[in-house]
Coordinates of C-alpha atoms in Angstrom, one line a residue:
X1 CA 33.9 126.0 152.6
X2 CA 33.2 127.7 149.3
X3 CA 35.3 126.7 146.3
X4 CA 36.6 129.5 144.2
X5 CA 35.9 129.2 140.5
X6 CA 38.1 132.1 139.4
X7 CA 40.8 131.2 137.0
X8 CA 43.7 133.1 138.4
X9 CA 47.4 132.4 138.4
X10 CA 49.6 134.6 140.6
X11 CA 46.9 137.3 140.6
X12 CA 46.4 137.2 136.8
X13 CA 42.9 136.5 135.4
X14 CA 43.4 133.7 132.8
X15 CA 40.0 134.2 131.3
X16 CA 40.7 137.9 130.7
X17 CA 44.1 137.0 129.3
X18 CA 42.6 134.5 126.9
X19 CA 40.0 137.1 125.8
X20 CA 42.7 139.7 125.2
X21 CA 44.8 137.2 123.1
X22 CA 41.8 136.3 121.0
X23 CA 41.0 140.0 120.4
X24 CA 44.6 140.6 119.3
X25 CA 44.5 137.8 116.8
X26 CA 41.1 139.0 115.4
X27 CA 42.7 142.3 114.8
X28 CA 45.8 140.9 113.1
X29 CA 44.3 140.8 109.6
X30 CA 43.7 144.6 109.9
X31 CA 47.4 145.3 110.6
X32 CA 49.1 146.9 107.5
X33 CA 51.8 144.2 107.2
X34 CA 49.1 141.4 107.3
X35 CA 46.2 143.2 105.6
X36 CA 47.1 141.5 102.3
X37 CA 46.2 138.1 103.8
X38 CA 42.5 139.0 103.6
X39 CA 41.8 140.5 100.2
X40 CA 38.9 142.9 99.7
X41 CA 35.8 141.5 98.0
X42 CA 33.6 143.0 95.3
X43 CA 29.9 143.7 95.5
X44 CA 27.3 144.9 93.1
X45 CA 25.7 148.0 94.7
X46 CA 22.2 149.1 93.9
X47 CA 22.1 152.7 95.0
X48 CA 19.1 154.6 96.1
X49 CA 19.4 156.8 93.0
X50 CA 21.3 155.9 89.9
X51 CA 22.4 152.7 88.1
X52 CA 24.0 149.7 89.8
X53 CA 27.8 149.7 90.0
X54 CA 30.5 147.3 91.2
X55 CA 32.3 148.5 94.4
X56 CA 34.7 147.1 96.9
X57 CA 33.5 146.2 100.3
X58 CA 35.1 149.5 101.5
X59 CA 32.7 151.4 99.2
X60 CA 35.2 152.5 96.6
X61 CA 34.2 151.8 93.0
X62 CA 36.0 149.2 91.0
X63 CA 37.4 150.6 87.8
X64 CA 37.4 147.5 85.6
X65 CA 35.8 144.5 87.3
X66 CA 37.1 141.3 85.7
X67 CA 34.2 139.1 86.8
X68 CA 30.7 139.3 88.2
X69 CA 30.7 139.8 92.0
X70 CA 29.3 137.0 94.1
X71 CA 27.5 139.4 96.5
X72 CA 25.3 142.5 96.1
X73 CA 24.0 145.2 98.4
X74 CA 21.1 147.7 98.3
X75 CA 21.4 151.2 99.6
X76 CA 18.5 152.5 101.7
X77 CA 17.2 156.0 101.0
X78 CA 18.1 158.7 103.6
X79 CA 14.4 159.2 104.6
X80 CA 14.3 155.6 106.0
X81 CA 17.4 156.0 108.2
X82 CA 18.1 157.6 111.6
X83 CA 21.7 158.6 112.5
X84 CA 23.5 159.4 115.7
X85 CA 27.2 160.1 116.5
X86 CA 28.5 158.5 119.7
X87 CA 31.8 159.4 121.4
X88 CA 33.4 156.6 123.4
X89 CA 36.7 156.0 125.2
X90 CA 39.5 154.3 123.3
X91 CA 38.0 150.8 123.2
X92 CA 38.8 147.7 121.1
X93 CA 36.6 147.0 118.0
X94 CA 34.8 144.2 119.9
X95 CA 34.1 146.4 122.8
X96 CA 32.9 149.2 120.4
X97 CA 30.4 146.7 119.0
X98 CA 29.0 146.0 122.5
X99 CA 28.9 149.7 123.3
X100 CA 27.1 150.5 120.0
X101 CA 24.5 147.8 120.7
X102 CA 23.8 149.3 124.2
X103 CA 23.5 152.8 122.7
X104 CA 21.1 151.5 120.1
X105 CA 18.9 149.9 122.7
X106 CA 18.9 153.1 124.7
X107 CA 18.0 155.5 121.8
X108 CA 15.9 153.3 119.5
X109 CA 12.3 154.5 118.9
X110 CA 11.4 151.1 117.3
X111 CA 10.4 147.9 118.9
X112 CA 13.0 145.2 119.4
X113 CA 11.6 143.0 116.6
X114 CA 11.3 145.9 114.3
X115 CA 14.7 147.4 114.8
X116 CA 17.5 147.3 112.1
X117 CA 20.8 148.9 113.0
X118 CA 24.5 149.2 112.2
X119 CA 27.5 151.2 113.0
X120 CA 30.9 152.3 111.8
X121 CA 34.0 154.1 113.2
X122 CA 34.3 157.7 112.1
X123 CA 37.6 158.3 113.8
X124 CA 39.9 156.8 116.4
X125 CA 42.7 158.2 118.6
X126 CA 44.6 157.1 121.7
X127 CA 42.0 158.7 123.9
X128 CA 38.6 158.4 122.2
X129 CA 36.6 156.7 119.5
X130 CA 33.8 158.3 117.5
X131 CA 31.1 156.0 116.1
X132 CA 28.2 156.6 113.7
X133 CA 25.1 154.5 114.7
X134 CA 22.3 154.2 112.1
X135 CA 18.8 152.8 112.8
X136 CA 15.9 151.8 110.6
X137 CA 12.5 150.2 110.8
X138 CA 12.1 146.7 109.4
X139 CA 8.5 147.3 108.5
X140 CA 9.5 150.3 106.4
X141 CA 12.5 148.8 104.7
X142 CA 11.2 145.4 103.7
X143 CA 8.8 146.6 101.0
X144 CA 11.6 148.6 99.4
X145 CA 14.1 145.7 99.6
X146 CA 11.6 143.2 98.1
X147 CA 11.0 145.6 95.2
X148 CA 14.7 145.9 94.6
X149 CA 15.2 142.1 94.8
X150 CA 12.4 141.5 92.3
X151 CA 13.8 144.1 89.9
X152 CA 17.3 142.6 90.0
X153 CA 16.0 139.1 89.6
X154 CA 14.1 140.2 86.5
X155 CA 17.3 141.8 85.1
X156 CA 19.3 138.7 85.9
X157 CA 16.8 136.5 84.1
X158 CA 16.8 138.7 81.1
X159 CA 20.6 138.4 80.9
X160 CA 20.4 134.6 81.2
X161 CA 22.1 134.3 84.5
X162 CA 22.2 130.9 86.1
X163 CA 22.8 132.2 89.7
X164 CA 19.7 134.4 90.2
X165 CA 19.1 132.7 93.6
X166 CA 22.1 134.6 95.0
X167 CA 20.3 137.8 94.7
X168 CA 17.5 136.8 97.1
X169 CA 19.5 137.8 100.2
X170 CA 21.2 141.2 99.6
X171 CA 23.2 143.3 102.0
X172 CA 21.7 146.5 103.3
X173 CA 23.9 149.6 103.2
X174 CA 23.9 153.3 104.0
X175 CA 26.8 155.6 103.5
X176 CA 28.5 157.7 106.2
X177 CA 30.5 160.8 105.4
X178 CA 33.4 160.3 103.1
X179 CA 31.5 157.6 101.3
X180 CA 32.1 155.0 104.0
X181 CA 29.6 152.2 104.0
X182 CA 27.5 151.3 107.1
X183 CA 26.2 147.7 107.0
X184 CA 22.9 146.8 108.6
X185 CA 23.1 143.6 110.6
X186 CA 20.9 140.6 109.9
X187 CA 21.1 140.3 106.1
X188 CA 23.5 138.8 103.6
X189 CA 26.7 140.2 105.1
X190 CA 27.4 137.0 107.1
X191 CA 28.0 135.0 103.9
X192 CA 30.5 137.6 102.7
X193 CA 32.2 137.6 106.1
X194 CA 32.4 133.7 106.1
X195 CA 34.0 133.8 102.6
X196 CA 36.5 136.4 103.8
X197 CA 37.5 134.3 106.8
X198 CA 37.9 131.2 104.6
X199 CA 40.1 133.1 102.2
X200 CA 42.1 134.4 105.1
X201 CA 42.8 130.9 106.5
X202 CA 43.7 129.7 103.0
X203 CA 46.2 132.5 102.6
X204 CA 47.6 131.9 106.1
X205 CA 47.9 128.2 105.4
X206 CA 49.7 129.0 102.1
X207 CA 52.1 131.3 103.9
X208 CA 52.8 128.8 106.6
X209 CA 53.4 126.1 104.0
X210 CA 55.8 128.3 102.1
X211 CA 57.6 129.1 105.3
X212 CA 57.9 125.4 106.0
X213 CA 59.2 124.7 102.5
X214 CA 61.7 127.5 102.8
X215 CA 62.8 126.1 106.2
X216 CA 63.1 122.6 104.7
X217 CA 65.1 124.0 101.8
X218 CA 67.4 125.8 104.2
X219 CA 67.8 122.8 106.5
X220 CA 68.3 120.2 103.7
X221 CA 72.1 120.9 103.2
X222 CA 72.7 120.7 106.9
X223 CA 70.6 117.5 107.2
X224 CA 72.4 116.0 104.3
X225 CA 75.8 116.8 105.8
X226 CA 74.6 115.3 109.1
X227 CA 73.4 112.1 107.5
X228 CA 76.7 111.8 105.6
X229 CA 78.6 112.3 108.8
X230 CA 76.5 109.6 110.5
X231 CA 77.0 107.3 107.6
X232 CA 80.7 107.9 107.5
X233 CA 80.9 107.2 111.3
X234 CA 79.1 103.9 110.8
X235 CA 81.3 103.0 107.9
X236 CA 84.4 103.9 109.9
X237 CA 83.3 101.8 112.8
X238 CA 82.6 98.9 110.5
X239 CA 86.0 99.1 108.9
X240 CA 87.7 99.5 112.3
X241 CA 85.9 96.4 113.6
X242 CA 87.0 94.4 110.5
X243 CA 90.6 95.6 110.7
X244 CA 91.1 95.4 114.4
X245 CA 93.6 92.6 114.1
X246 CA 95.5 94.3 111.4
X247 CA 95.6 97.5 113.4
X248 CA 96.9 95.7 116.4
X249 CA 99.6 94.0 114.3
X250 CA 100.5 97.4 112.8
X251 CA 100.8 98.9 116.3
X252 CA 103.1 96.1 117.3
X253 CA 105.2 96.6 114.2
X254 CA 105.4 100.3 114.8
X255 CA 106.6 99.6 118.4
X256 CA 109.2 97.1 117.1
X257 CA 110.3 99.6 114.5
X258 CA 110.7 102.3 117.2
X259 CA 112.8 99.9 119.3
X260 CA 114.9 99.0 116.3
X261 CA 115.4 102.7 115.5
X262 CA 116.5 103.4 119.0
X263 CA 118.8 100.5 119.0
X264 CA 120.2 101.6 115.7
X265 CA 120.8 105.0 117.1
X266 CA 122.7 103.6 120.0
X267 CA 124.7 101.3 117.8
X268 CA 125.5 104.2 115.4
X269 CA 127.2 106.0 118.2
X270 CA 129.4 103.0 119.2
X271 CA 133.0 102.7 118.2
X272 CA 134.5 99.4 117.2
X273 CA 137.7 99.0 119.2
X274 CA 139.1 96.5 116.7
X275 CA 138.9 99.0 113.8
X276 CA 140.4 101.7 116.0
X277 CA 143.4 99.5 116.9
X278 CA 143.7 98.4 113.3
X279 CA 143.8 102.1 112.2
X280 CA 146.4 102.9 114.9
X281 CA 148.5 99.9 113.9
X282 CA 148.6 101.1 110.2
X283 CA 149.1 104.8 111.0
X284 CA 151.7 104.8 113.7
X285 CA 155.2 105.0 112.3
X286 CA 158.0 102.6 113.1
X287 CA 159.7 105.1 115.5
X288 CA 156.6 105.3 117.7
X289 CA 155.9 103.1 120.7
X290 CA 152.3 103.2 122.0
X291 CA 152.1 102.8 125.8
X292 CA 148.3 103.1 126.3
X293 CA 145.0 103.6 124.4
X294 CA 141.7 104.4 126.0
X295 CA 138.4 104.5 124.1
X296 CA 135.6 106.5 125.7
X297 CA 132.5 106.8 123.4
X298 CA 133.8 108.4 120.2
X299 CA 136.9 109.8 121.9
X300 CA 140.2 108.0 121.9
X301 CA 143.2 109.0 124.1
X302 CA 146.6 107.5 123.2
X303 CA 150.0 108.0 124.9
X304 CA 153.5 106.8 124.1
X305 CA 156.9 107.7 122.7
X306 CA 157.7 109.1 119.3
X307 CA 160.4 111.2 117.6
X308 CA 158.1 113.9 116.4
X309 CA 154.7 114.3 118.2
X310 CA 153.6 117.2 115.9
X311 CA 154.1 115.1 112.7
X312 CA 152.2 112.2 114.4
X313 CA 149.2 114.5 115.1
X314 CA 149.3 115.8 111.5
X315 CA 149.3 112.2 110.2
X316 CA 146.4 111.3 112.5
X317 CA 144.4 114.3 111.3
X318 CA 144.7 113.2 107.7
X319 CA 143.0 109.9 108.4
X320 CA 139.4 109.3 107.2
X321 CA 136.9 109.4 110.1
X322 CA 139.4 111.1 112.5
X323 CA 138.6 114.6 113.7
X324 CA 139.4 117.0 116.5
X325 CA 143.0 115.8 117.0
X326 CA 144.6 117.7 119.9
X327 CA 147.2 117.4 122.6
X328 CA 145.9 118.0 126.1
X329 CA 149.5 118.4 127.4
X330 CA 152.8 119.4 125.7
X331 CA 155.1 116.6 124.5
X332 CA 158.3 116.2 126.6
X333 CA 161.6 114.6 125.9
X334 CA 163.0 111.9 128.2
X335 CA 166.6 112.6 129.5
X336 CA 169.0 113.2 126.6
X337 CA 167.2 110.8 124.3
X338 CA 165.5 111.6 121.0
X339 CA 162.0 110.4 121.9
X340 CA 159.1 112.6 123.0
X341 CA 156.5 111.5 125.5
X342 CA 153.1 112.4 124.0
X343 CA 149.5 112.3 124.9
X344 CA 147.0 112.8 122.0
X345 CA 143.2 112.9 122.0
X346 CA 141.2 112.4 118.8
X347 CA 137.5 112.1 117.9
X348 CA 136.2 109.3 115.7
X349 CA 133.3 109.3 113.3
X350 CA 130.9 106.5 114.2
X351 CA 130.0 106.0 110.5
X352 CA 133.6 105.0 109.8
X353 CA 134.6 103.3 113.0
X354 CA 131.2 102.0 114.1
X355 CA 130.4 98.3 114.3
X356 CA 129.7 96.7 110.9
X357 CA 126.7 94.4 110.3
X358 CA 127.1 90.9 109.0
X359 CA 125.6 91.9 105.6
X360 CA 128.1 94.8 105.3
X361 CA 130.9 92.5 106.3
X362 CA 130.0 89.9 103.7
X363 CA 129.5 92.5 101.0
X364 CA 132.7 94.4 101.8
X365 CA 136.2 93.9 100.4
X366 CA 138.3 90.8 101.2
X367 CA 139.9 91.2 104.6
X368 CA 143.6 91.8 104.8
X369 CA 145.8 88.9 105.5
X370 CA 147.3 88.6 108.9
X371 CA 150.9 89.6 109.5
X372 CA 153.4 86.8 108.9
X373 CA 154.2 86.4 112.6
X374 CA 150.5 86.0 113.5
X375 CA 150.0 83.5 110.7
X376 CA 153.1 81.6 111.9
X377 CA 151.7 81.5 115.4
X378 CA 148.4 80.3 114.2
X379 CA 150.0 77.5 112.2
X380 CA 152.2 76.4 115.1
X381 CA 149.4 76.8 117.7
X382 CA 151.3 79.3 119.8
X383 CA 149.7 82.5 121.1
X384 CA 151.6 85.8 121.3
X385 CA 153.3 86.4 124.6
X386 CA 152.0 89.1 127.0
X387 CA 154.4 90.8 129.3
X388 CA 154.0 90.1 133.0
X389 CA 154.2 93.8 133.9
X390 CA 152.5 96.8 132.5
X391 CA 154.8 99.2 130.6
X392 CA 155.5 102.5 132.2
X393 CA 153.0 105.3 131.5
X394 CA 150.1 102.9 130.8
X395 CA 146.9 103.1 132.8
X396 CA 146.2 100.1 135.0
X397 CA 143.4 98.0 133.4
X398 CA 143.5 99.9 130.1
X399 CA 143.4 97.7 127.0
X400 CA 146.9 97.3 125.5
X401 CA 145.3 97.1 122.1
X402 CA 147.7 98.4 119.5
X403 CA 150.6 96.5 117.9
X404 CA 152.9 99.4 116.9
X405 CA 155.7 98.9 114.6
X406 CA 158.4 100.8 116.6
X407 CA 160.4 99.3 119.4
X408 CA 161.4 100.9 122.7
X409 CA 164.4 98.8 123.7
X410 CA 167.3 97.5 121.7
X411 CA 167.2 94.7 119.2
X412 CA 166.1 94.5 115.6
X413 CA 163.5 97.1 114.6
X414 CA 160.1 95.6 114.2
X415 CA 156.5 96.1 115.3
X416 CA 157.1 95.1 118.9
X417 CA 157.0 97.1 122.2
X418 CA 159.7 95.2 124.0
X419 CA 160.7 92.0 122.2
X420 CA 163.9 91.2 120.3
X421 CA 162.4 89.3 117.4
X422 CA 160.3 91.0 114.8
X423 CA 156.6 90.1 115.1
X424 CA 153.3 91.5 116.5
X425 CA 154.1 90.8 120.1
X426 CA 153.3 93.4 122.8
X427 CA 156.3 92.5 125.1
X428 CA 158.8 89.8 125.8
X429 CA 160.3 87.2 123.5
X430 CA 158.3 84.6 121.7
X431 CA 159.0 81.0 122.7
X432 CA 160.6 78.8 120.0
X433 CA 158.1 77.1 117.8
X434 CA 158.0 73.3 117.9
X435 CA 159.2 71.4 114.8
X436 CA 156.5 70.9 112.3
X437 CA 154.8 67.5 112.4
X438 CA 154.3 65.2 109.6
X439 CA 150.6 66.2 109.4
X440 CA 151.4 69.8 108.7
X441 CA 152.4 68.8 105.2
X442 CA 155.3 71.1 104.6
X443 CA 158.3 72.9 105.9
X444 CA 158.3 75.8 108.2
X445 CA 157.2 79.0 106.5

C-alpha cells in the first residue's frame, strides 16, 4: 500500500497555500499604504557617457543628496547589451522571474557561464504582463567594469575616502524606456537588497512596538480600574470578615427594632378603657344615667337616659380627643317622663386615650384625688356594692364602667345609678361602715 505524501486538507493543497501566503507577504512592502516601510536607497551611478550622479534605486536623480551613498552602479554601453520584450499572462512577480529565466535560457546566444542577464516589468494589466529581458556577455563586460572600478578607486583615493573597498563590487545597470533601470544579476545588488530588508524589518518592528505601546496606553485606565475594583473587593471582604459579629448583632438589633416598632404601632391604636370611663364620668351631666358603654377599637358606643340628648352630643364633641360623634338612632322619650333614651357613637384619638407608659405616667401631672365616697370605702375596707341584676337597656356581659353623676330612681341626687346615698356606686345601697378602730387614729371623715 502506497503512502500518500501530498499535504492536502479537504482537497486543499497546503503547500500551495503556504506558497501563496508567502508571495502575498513578499509583495506587501510594494503596496501603496505600506511602501513607506521600505524607504528607497541612494546609489552613485557611473553612466556610460557623462559624469557620475547620485540617483535613487528607481533611477530618478536625487536633487540634493545629504550624504555619500553606500552603493554605486555602473551603466553598460548599449553596444554590449541585447534586449527582448516578452509578453506573459498576468503572473505574480516571483512567477515572472521564473518565466524570464526560462526565456533567457531559450534565447541566449552565450554560454551558460558567460551569460549575464536581467529583466524588468514594462507594464502590467489584469490579463497580461510585458517584460523587458536584457542579456550581455561576461567576457565583454568584465574589462569595462574593471576599468570603471579602477577609475572610481583612484578618484576615491584622491578625495581621501576611507571606504574605497566598497567600490570593488558595483551594480551593473542598463536603462529601459522611461529611464527605468534594469539590474544585472550576480553583482553588488544583493548587498543593497539585504540592507533594504533589514530596514524593512526595523520599520515593521518599530510600528509593531508603537502599536503595542498605544494599546498599552489605551488599556492602562481599564487595567487600573480593574485592579482598583479587585483591591476594593479584597478590602471589603477583609472588613466583612472582621465585622461579622458586629453585623450579626446589628441585624439582631434591627429585627428587635422592627418588632418594637410593630408593637408600638399596635399599642398606639389601643384605647385605654380607664381613661375613657374617666372622661365619661367627668363629661356626663348630673341628669344623665348611663346604662351601657361598649369599646370596640377606637369606637365607643354609650346608651342611657338624659334630659337633652342633643346637648349631650354637643358636649361630647367639644372634648379633646373625641371625634365623629353621631347618633345611630333617634332619641326617644319614655312614657310621660322628661328623660330621653339615647344611643351615641363616638370615635376616640389613640394619642389622647391610648395607654400611657410608665415614664409618661411618672413625668405627668399629679393624679386627681379619688372621690370622697371611694376614699371612705378604702379607709373602711369596704368595696362598692354591685347590683345583682343588670339595668334595663344594658348589653349582657358589657362592662358597666362609668360612674355617672345622675340618678335614675328617687332619693338624693348624686353620682349613682340606683342607690339612695350619694357616692360612686353603680346600684344598690352601700352597707353601713363599721365604727373606726383605735388603730385608725381618728374620727370618721
